[in-house]
Short mmCIF file of C-alpha atoms and ligand atoms in Angstrom, two decimals:
data_model
loop_
_atom_site.label_atom_id
_atom_site.label_comp_id
_atom_site.label_asym_id
_atom_site.label_seq_id
_atom_site.Cartn_x
_atom_site.Cartn_y
_atom_site.Cartn_z
CA MET A 15 121.07 180.77 8.16
CA ALA A 16 121.82 178.05 5.97
CA LYS A 17 119.18 174.62 6.88
CA ILE A 18 120.32 171.17 7.07
CA LEU A 19 118.60 167.94 6.78
CA LEU A 20 119.80 165.53 9.31
CA THR A 21 118.75 161.53 8.08
CA GLY A 22 119.56 159.68 11.03
CA GLY A 23 119.13 162.78 13.15
CA ALA A 24 117.73 160.87 16.43
CA GLY A 25 120.25 158.80 16.76
CA TYR A 26 123.49 158.37 19.18
CA ILE A 27 125.86 160.20 16.48
CA GLY A 28 123.22 162.37 14.84
CA SER A 29 121.71 163.69 18.10
CA HIS A 30 124.96 165.13 19.50
CA THR A 31 125.63 166.26 15.77
CA TYR A 32 122.28 167.99 15.89
CA LEU A 33 123.59 169.59 19.10
CA ALA A 34 126.55 171.04 17.82
CA LEU A 35 125.03 172.22 14.52
CA VAL A 36 122.28 174.03 16.23
CA GLU A 37 125.20 176.21 18.85
CA ALA A 38 127.42 176.98 15.28
CA GLY A 39 124.16 178.84 14.30
CA PHE A 40 122.84 176.45 11.70
CA GLU A 41 119.31 175.55 11.45
CA VAL A 42 118.00 171.68 11.47
CA VAL A 43 115.34 169.42 10.55
CA ILE A 44 115.79 165.86 11.62
CA PHE A 45 114.18 162.76 9.68
CA ASP A 46 114.44 159.75 11.19
CA ASN A 47 112.32 156.63 11.25
CA PHE A 48 112.80 155.56 14.78
CA SER A 49 114.43 152.53 14.52
CA ASN A 50 116.74 152.89 16.41
CA ALA A 51 115.97 155.93 18.77
CA LYS A 52 114.16 156.68 21.61
CA PRO A 53 111.05 158.92 21.14
CA ASP A 54 111.93 160.91 23.64
CA VAL A 55 115.11 162.20 22.26
CA PRO A 56 113.77 165.20 20.68
CA SER A 57 112.69 166.73 23.88
CA ARG A 58 115.64 166.13 25.57
CA LEU A 59 116.96 167.71 22.47
CA GLN A 60 114.67 170.75 22.97
CA ASP A 61 115.24 170.61 26.56
CA ILE A 62 119.30 171.26 26.41
CA SER A 63 118.93 173.78 23.17
CA GLY A 64 116.30 175.96 24.27
CA ASP A 65 114.54 176.10 21.35
CA ALA A 66 111.79 173.76 19.12
CA VAL A 67 113.08 170.94 17.53
CA HIS A 68 111.61 170.24 14.30
CA VAL A 69 111.77 166.59 13.64
CA ILE A 70 109.80 164.69 10.77
CA GLN A 71 109.20 160.93 11.03
CA GLY A 72 110.30 159.37 7.86
CA ASP A 73 111.94 156.53 6.24
CA VAL A 74 114.99 156.80 3.65
CA LEU A 75 113.86 154.08 2.03
CA ASN A 76 110.61 156.08 1.03
CA ARG A 77 110.87 158.15 -1.90
CA ASP A 78 108.08 160.02 -1.23
CA GLU A 79 108.73 161.04 2.39
CA LEU A 80 112.47 162.54 1.13
CA ALA A 81 110.81 163.95 -1.43
CA ALA A 82 108.18 165.84 0.95
CA VAL A 83 110.67 167.19 2.70
CA PHE A 84 112.81 168.58 0.26
CA ASP A 85 109.47 170.20 -1.32
CA ALA A 86 108.76 171.64 2.29
CA HIS A 87 112.27 173.24 3.10
CA GLN A 88 114.60 175.25 1.36
CA ILE A 89 117.49 172.50 2.39
CA ASP A 90 121.13 173.85 2.01
CA GLY A 91 122.99 170.53 2.70
CA VAL A 92 122.16 166.84 3.98
CA VAL A 93 124.69 164.94 6.92
CA HIS A 94 123.11 161.60 6.10
CA PHE A 95 123.40 159.67 9.09
CA ALA A 96 120.23 157.17 8.63
CA ALA A 97 121.72 153.44 8.10
CA LYS A 98 122.11 150.31 10.00
CA LYS A 99 125.20 149.99 11.77
CA ALA A 100 125.66 146.44 13.50
CA VAL A 101 128.64 144.71 12.31
CA GLY A 102 127.01 140.70 13.54
CA GLU A 103 123.80 141.47 12.07
CA SER A 104 125.21 141.92 8.55
CA VAL A 105 126.32 139.41 8.39
CA GLU A 106 122.78 137.60 9.24
CA LYS A 107 121.08 139.94 7.24
CA PRO A 108 123.31 141.21 4.60
CA LEU A 109 120.14 142.17 1.91
CA GLU A 110 118.99 144.35 4.76
CA TYR A 111 122.11 146.02 5.00
CA ILE A 112 122.70 146.60 1.12
CA HIS A 113 118.88 147.46 0.95
CA THR A 114 118.72 150.31 3.78
CA ASN A 115 123.02 151.60 3.76
CA VAL A 116 122.98 151.79 0.24
CA GLY A 117 119.33 151.75 -0.90
CA GLY A 118 118.62 154.40 1.87
CA LEU A 119 121.40 156.53 0.03
CA LEU A 120 120.39 156.36 -3.71
CA ASN A 121 117.03 157.81 -2.51
CA LEU A 122 118.32 160.58 -0.98
CA LEU A 123 120.99 160.89 -3.48
CA SER A 124 117.85 161.04 -6.03
CA ALA A 125 115.71 163.76 -3.78
CA MET A 126 118.45 165.90 -3.23
CA ASP A 127 119.17 165.99 -7.07
CA GLY A 128 115.74 166.57 -7.73
CA ALA A 129 115.39 169.52 -5.44
CA GLY A 130 118.80 171.03 -6.48
CA VAL A 131 120.01 170.25 -3.08
CA ARG A 132 124.18 168.83 -3.57
CA ARG A 133 126.06 169.64 -0.50
CA ILE A 134 126.13 165.92 1.72
CA VAL A 135 128.08 164.49 4.38
CA PHE A 136 128.40 160.87 4.59
CA SER A 137 129.06 158.87 7.77
CA SER A 138 131.32 156.17 6.57
CA SER A 139 133.62 154.07 9.08
CA ALA A 140 137.43 152.95 9.74
CA THR A 141 136.09 149.52 8.41
CA VAL A 142 137.04 150.55 5.26
CA TYR A 143 140.18 150.31 5.91
CA GLY A 144 139.84 146.50 6.35
CA ASP A 145 142.82 144.23 8.63
CA THR A 146 145.84 146.48 7.79
CA ASP A 147 148.89 146.88 9.61
CA VAL A 148 149.62 149.83 8.70
CA GLN A 149 148.93 152.25 11.72
CA PRO A 150 148.10 154.92 12.03
CA ILE A 151 145.88 154.65 8.96
CA PRO A 152 146.16 157.22 6.62
CA GLU A 153 143.11 158.33 4.27
CA ASP A 154 144.61 156.62 1.29
CA HIS A 155 144.79 153.53 2.29
CA PRO A 156 143.36 150.80 0.00
CA ARG A 157 140.07 149.90 0.73
CA THR A 158 138.57 146.48 1.48
CA TYR A 159 135.72 144.49 3.53
CA THR A 160 135.11 142.19 5.81
CA SER A 161 131.45 142.31 6.71
CA PRO A 162 128.16 143.07 4.53
CA TYR A 163 128.23 146.53 6.92
CA ALA A 164 132.08 147.28 5.86
CA TYR A 165 130.54 146.70 2.14
CA THR A 166 128.00 149.60 2.45
CA LYS A 167 130.19 151.67 3.31
CA ILE A 168 132.75 151.40 0.94
CA ALA A 169 129.98 151.20 -1.96
CA GLY A 170 128.39 154.26 -0.39
CA GLU A 171 132.03 155.91 -0.57
CA GLN A 172 131.72 154.89 -4.18
CA ILE A 173 128.73 155.98 -5.10
CA LEU A 174 129.26 159.37 -4.26
CA GLU A 175 133.14 159.52 -5.87
CA GLN A 176 130.86 158.90 -8.59
CA LEU A 177 128.93 162.32 -8.92
CA ASN A 178 130.13 165.36 -10.63
CA ASP A 179 131.46 168.32 -9.80
CA ASP A 180 128.20 170.07 -9.34
CA TRP A 181 128.26 167.86 -6.25
CA ALA A 182 130.47 168.51 -2.76
CA VAL A 183 130.83 165.33 -0.75
CA GLY A 184 132.40 164.98 3.17
CA ILE A 185 133.14 161.37 3.48
CA LEU A 186 134.02 160.98 7.45
CA ARG A 187 135.17 157.75 8.62
CA TYR A 188 134.69 157.70 12.17
CA PHE A 189 136.63 155.35 14.31
CA ASN A 190 135.23 154.52 17.64
CA PRO A 191 133.00 157.33 18.66
CA VAL A 192 132.26 156.77 22.77
CA GLY A 193 131.01 159.10 25.43
CA ALA A 194 127.75 161.48 25.80
CA HIS A 195 126.89 165.10 25.82
CA GLN A 196 128.05 167.28 28.63
CA SER A 197 124.26 167.77 29.60
CA ALA A 198 123.91 164.01 30.42
CA MET A 199 120.71 164.23 28.89
CA ILE A 200 121.47 162.55 25.77
CA GLY A 201 124.08 159.76 24.91
CA GLU A 202 123.94 155.78 23.35
CA ASP A 203 121.50 153.87 24.84
CA PRO A 204 121.47 150.38 23.35
CA SER A 205 118.30 148.52 24.09
CA ASP A 206 119.88 144.42 23.94
CA ILE A 207 123.16 143.21 25.29
CA PRO A 208 125.85 146.19 23.97
CA ASN A 209 128.62 144.74 21.12
CA ASN A 210 130.93 147.42 22.17
CA LEU A 211 133.14 147.91 24.81
CA VAL A 212 132.17 151.46 26.35
CA PRO A 213 128.18 150.54 26.19
CA TYR A 214 129.22 146.85 27.70
CA ILE A 215 131.25 148.33 30.15
CA ALA A 216 129.14 151.10 31.34
CA LYS A 217 126.34 147.88 32.00
CA VAL A 218 128.48 146.32 34.09
CA ALA A 219 129.37 149.87 36.05
CA THR A 220 125.46 149.28 36.58
CA GLY A 221 125.80 146.09 37.91
CA ASP A 222 123.08 145.24 34.82
CA LEU A 223 125.64 142.86 33.51
CA GLU A 224 127.90 141.19 35.74
CA GLN A 225 131.27 140.96 33.97
CA LEU A 226 133.25 142.19 30.70
CA ALA A 227 134.92 139.38 29.00
CA VAL A 228 138.07 141.31 27.18
CA PHE A 229 138.48 139.45 23.74
CA GLY A 230 141.97 138.30 23.79
CA ASP A 231 145.68 139.68 25.96
CA ASP A 232 147.89 137.76 23.28
CA TYR A 233 147.38 140.60 20.50
CA ASP A 234 150.80 142.12 19.51
CA THR A 235 150.03 145.05 21.40
CA PRO A 236 152.09 147.05 25.05
CA ASP A 237 149.47 144.85 27.10
CA GLY A 238 148.28 142.37 24.63
CA THR A 239 144.04 143.61 24.24
CA GLY A 240 143.32 145.40 21.38
CA VAL A 241 144.03 148.67 20.48
CA ARG A 242 141.23 151.29 19.31
CA ASP A 243 141.05 154.86 18.39
CA TYR A 244 138.25 155.74 21.14
CA ILE A 245 136.76 159.22 19.79
CA HIS A 246 134.58 161.50 22.13
CA VAL A 247 131.06 161.74 19.83
CA GLU A 248 131.15 165.22 20.93
CA ASP A 249 134.37 165.82 19.32
CA LEU A 250 133.00 163.47 16.28
CA ALA A 251 129.76 165.95 16.39
CA ASN A 252 132.53 169.04 16.10
CA GLY A 253 133.57 167.32 12.91
CA HIS A 254 130.49 167.41 10.93
CA VAL A 255 129.93 170.69 11.58
CA LEU A 256 133.25 171.59 9.96
CA SER A 257 132.66 169.28 7.19
CA ILE A 258 129.19 170.66 6.34
CA LYS A 259 130.57 174.36 6.83
CA SER A 260 133.64 173.78 4.38
CA LEU A 261 131.19 171.92 1.60
CA LEU A 262 129.14 174.95 1.54
CA GLU A 263 131.71 177.79 1.61
CA THR A 264 134.17 175.57 -0.41
CA GLY A 265 131.81 173.78 -2.63
CA SER A 266 134.78 171.03 -3.12
CA SER A 267 134.45 167.61 -1.72
CA HIS A 268 136.90 166.27 1.08
CA THR A 269 137.45 162.49 2.67
CA VAL A 270 138.92 162.85 6.37
CA ASN A 271 139.58 160.46 9.38
CA LEU A 272 137.83 161.02 12.33
CA GLY A 273 139.70 160.13 15.24
CA THR A 274 142.62 161.17 17.98
CA GLY A 275 145.27 159.54 16.12
CA GLU A 276 145.85 157.97 19.63
CA GLY A 277 145.32 154.04 20.44
CA SER A 278 143.83 152.89 23.88
CA SER A 279 143.68 149.34 25.18
CA VAL A 280 140.77 147.36 26.21
CA LEU A 281 142.73 147.38 29.28
CA ASP A 282 143.46 151.06 29.48
CA VAL A 283 139.57 152.12 29.21
CA VAL A 284 138.74 149.59 31.38
CA ARG A 285 141.21 151.51 33.66
CA ALA A 286 139.90 154.94 33.03
CA TYR A 287 136.74 153.93 32.76
CA GLY A 288 136.98 152.61 36.47
CA GLU A 289 138.11 155.65 37.71
CA ALA A 290 135.29 157.77 36.42
CA CYS A 291 132.39 155.62 38.44
CA ASP A 292 134.88 155.08 41.07
CA GLN A 293 134.81 151.30 41.13
CA ASP A 294 137.02 148.22 40.29
CA LEU A 295 134.96 146.64 37.17
CA ASN A 296 134.80 143.27 37.05
CA TYR A 297 136.59 141.50 33.83
CA LYS A 298 138.11 138.10 32.38
CA ILE A 299 140.39 137.62 29.96
CA ALA A 300 137.92 135.72 26.91
CA PRO A 301 139.30 134.36 23.78
CA ARG A 302 139.65 136.39 20.68
CA ARG A 303 136.35 137.99 18.70
CA ASP A 304 135.99 136.83 15.12
CA GLY A 305 137.05 139.60 13.00
CA ASP A 306 138.92 141.79 15.33
CA VAL A 307 142.62 143.19 14.37
CA ALA A 308 144.73 144.47 17.01
CA VAL A 309 145.45 147.79 16.51
CA LEU A 310 142.88 150.29 14.96
CA THR A 311 144.02 154.09 14.26
CA ALA A 312 143.66 157.16 12.82
CA ARG A 313 146.18 159.30 11.34
CA PRO A 314 144.20 162.36 12.39
CA THR A 315 146.79 165.63 9.92
CA LYS A 316 144.19 165.54 7.08
CA ALA A 317 141.24 166.53 8.54
CA LYS A 318 143.19 169.00 10.70
CA GLU A 319 145.15 170.50 7.42
CA GLU A 320 141.36 170.32 5.43
CA LEU A 321 138.83 171.15 8.00
CA GLY A 322 140.77 172.58 10.97
CA PHE A 323 139.23 169.44 13.11
CA GLU A 324 141.06 168.10 15.89
CA ALA A 325 139.83 166.24 18.70
CA THR A 326 140.36 167.98 22.08
CA ARG A 327 138.89 165.14 24.72
CA SER A 328 140.51 162.68 26.54
CA LEU A 329 139.45 159.35 27.05
CA ALA A 330 139.26 160.26 31.10
CA ASP A 331 136.42 162.69 29.20
CA MET A 332 134.88 160.18 27.37
CA CYS A 333 134.16 157.85 30.21
CA ARG A 334 133.14 160.59 33.02
CA SER A 335 130.56 161.88 30.66
CA SER A 336 129.85 158.18 29.54
CA TRP A 337 129.43 157.25 33.34
CA ALA A 338 127.30 160.85 33.84
CA TRP A 339 124.52 159.65 31.52
CA VAL A 340 124.42 155.95 31.93
CA SER A 341 124.13 156.57 35.87
CA GLY A 342 122.00 159.29 35.71
CA GLN A 343 119.47 157.83 33.08
CA ARG A 344 119.46 154.81 35.67
CA ARG A 345 118.94 157.08 38.44
CA ASN A 346 115.78 158.20 36.46
CA SER A 347 114.60 154.99 35.72
CA LYS A 348 114.16 153.91 39.21
N1 UDP B 16 135.96 144.59 22.99
C1 UDP B 16 135.83 143.31 24.51
N2 UDP B 16 134.85 143.17 24.69
C2 UDP B 16 133.79 143.62 24.81
C3 UDP B 16 133.33 144.21 23.26
C4 UDP B 16 134.86 144.44 22.69
O1 UDP B 16 137.47 143.06 24.41
O2 UDP B 16 132.61 143.02 25.78
C5 UDP B 16 137.20 144.61 22.49
C6 UDP B 16 137.18 144.24 21.15
O3 UDP B 16 137.88 143.19 20.76
C7 UDP B 16 138.17 145.65 20.20
C8 UDP B 16 137.84 146.90 21.34
O4 UDP B 16 137.33 146.42 22.79
O5 UDP B 16 139.89 145.33 20.78
C9 UDP B 16 136.32 147.78 20.95
O6 UDP B 16 135.79 147.01 20.29
P1 UDP B 16 134.48 147.58 19.91
O7 UDP B 16 133.44 146.80 19.38
O8 UDP B 16 134.31 148.71 20.81
O9 UDP B 16 134.37 148.23 18.42
P2 UDP B 16 135.37 148.27 17.36
O10 UDP B 16 136.84 148.75 17.49
O11 UDP B 16 135.20 146.20 17.62
O12 UDP B 16 134.67 148.77 16.25
#
């Protein structure tokens, strides 16, 4: 049974990927500094999976902590999530983002190299495509950055592309991950006012926030609101399983989009979420948000051809699972 190290494995996408890997028969070690994960995530993962969860509290910025993991465990491959991910914050704190996202990757690669572990899946993002009219976007579209966060993802990809043939690298470019695990025991749990659409709508549905601001209704899209390629986090998690399997089995690298290929507008999401929670959700049309593009959708065919990946869950599934998680959490906290 191959053993996989998940950096950032207690976070939103990491925790879902943990469950998908365990279900696929992998042994998994989580390495996380819990800077953006709740302390009870490991016990929840244990309750869901029924097995003990191996968690190491540590930081990718600490080389000794990383080296100790590879000394203690015979790791076969790494899935690297640990990174900062808020675009707006990256504009305020560019050095912090570069330090954590690029510096953390370099530390990890050095520790891996020292231990002779040369299989890595890297969390990248559709943000590496910048603002483009080419939709849906194929992987060979040129990269360009519109924020320090985006820069760190491009830099990470470029660093990985310098590695020699001893390495096999999976670069996964996520579109818009949303939804929660079918158990409704883990999901996205932002402690501040959310920046992203679905977590924000969820808080309108629970009554924590009064009204959604729809950022722009004058885009060149069917209803004028922004169109994105939302992908269920459980589909995304399966993409990571297929990616690490492919690296371990073939020893060759891949760069793929993880999306559905289908676009949904902001109002489509408001409608689908309203149906999921059986409410009319309060929203108003507001000005466009700086830096937003009209449409961002994946061309999903390369992931299908190279990894056999296909997203199977609908927008309705994404909204229902998000609501099951969010409303359950709320009931438990009362
Ligand atoms: N959006 C919105 N109101 C919000 C948050 C987001 O109208 O409070 C819109 C945003 O303009 C974009 C879409 O929802 O068209 C998805 O935004 P999100 O921040 O979730 O992801 P992004 O695609 O920007 O990474």
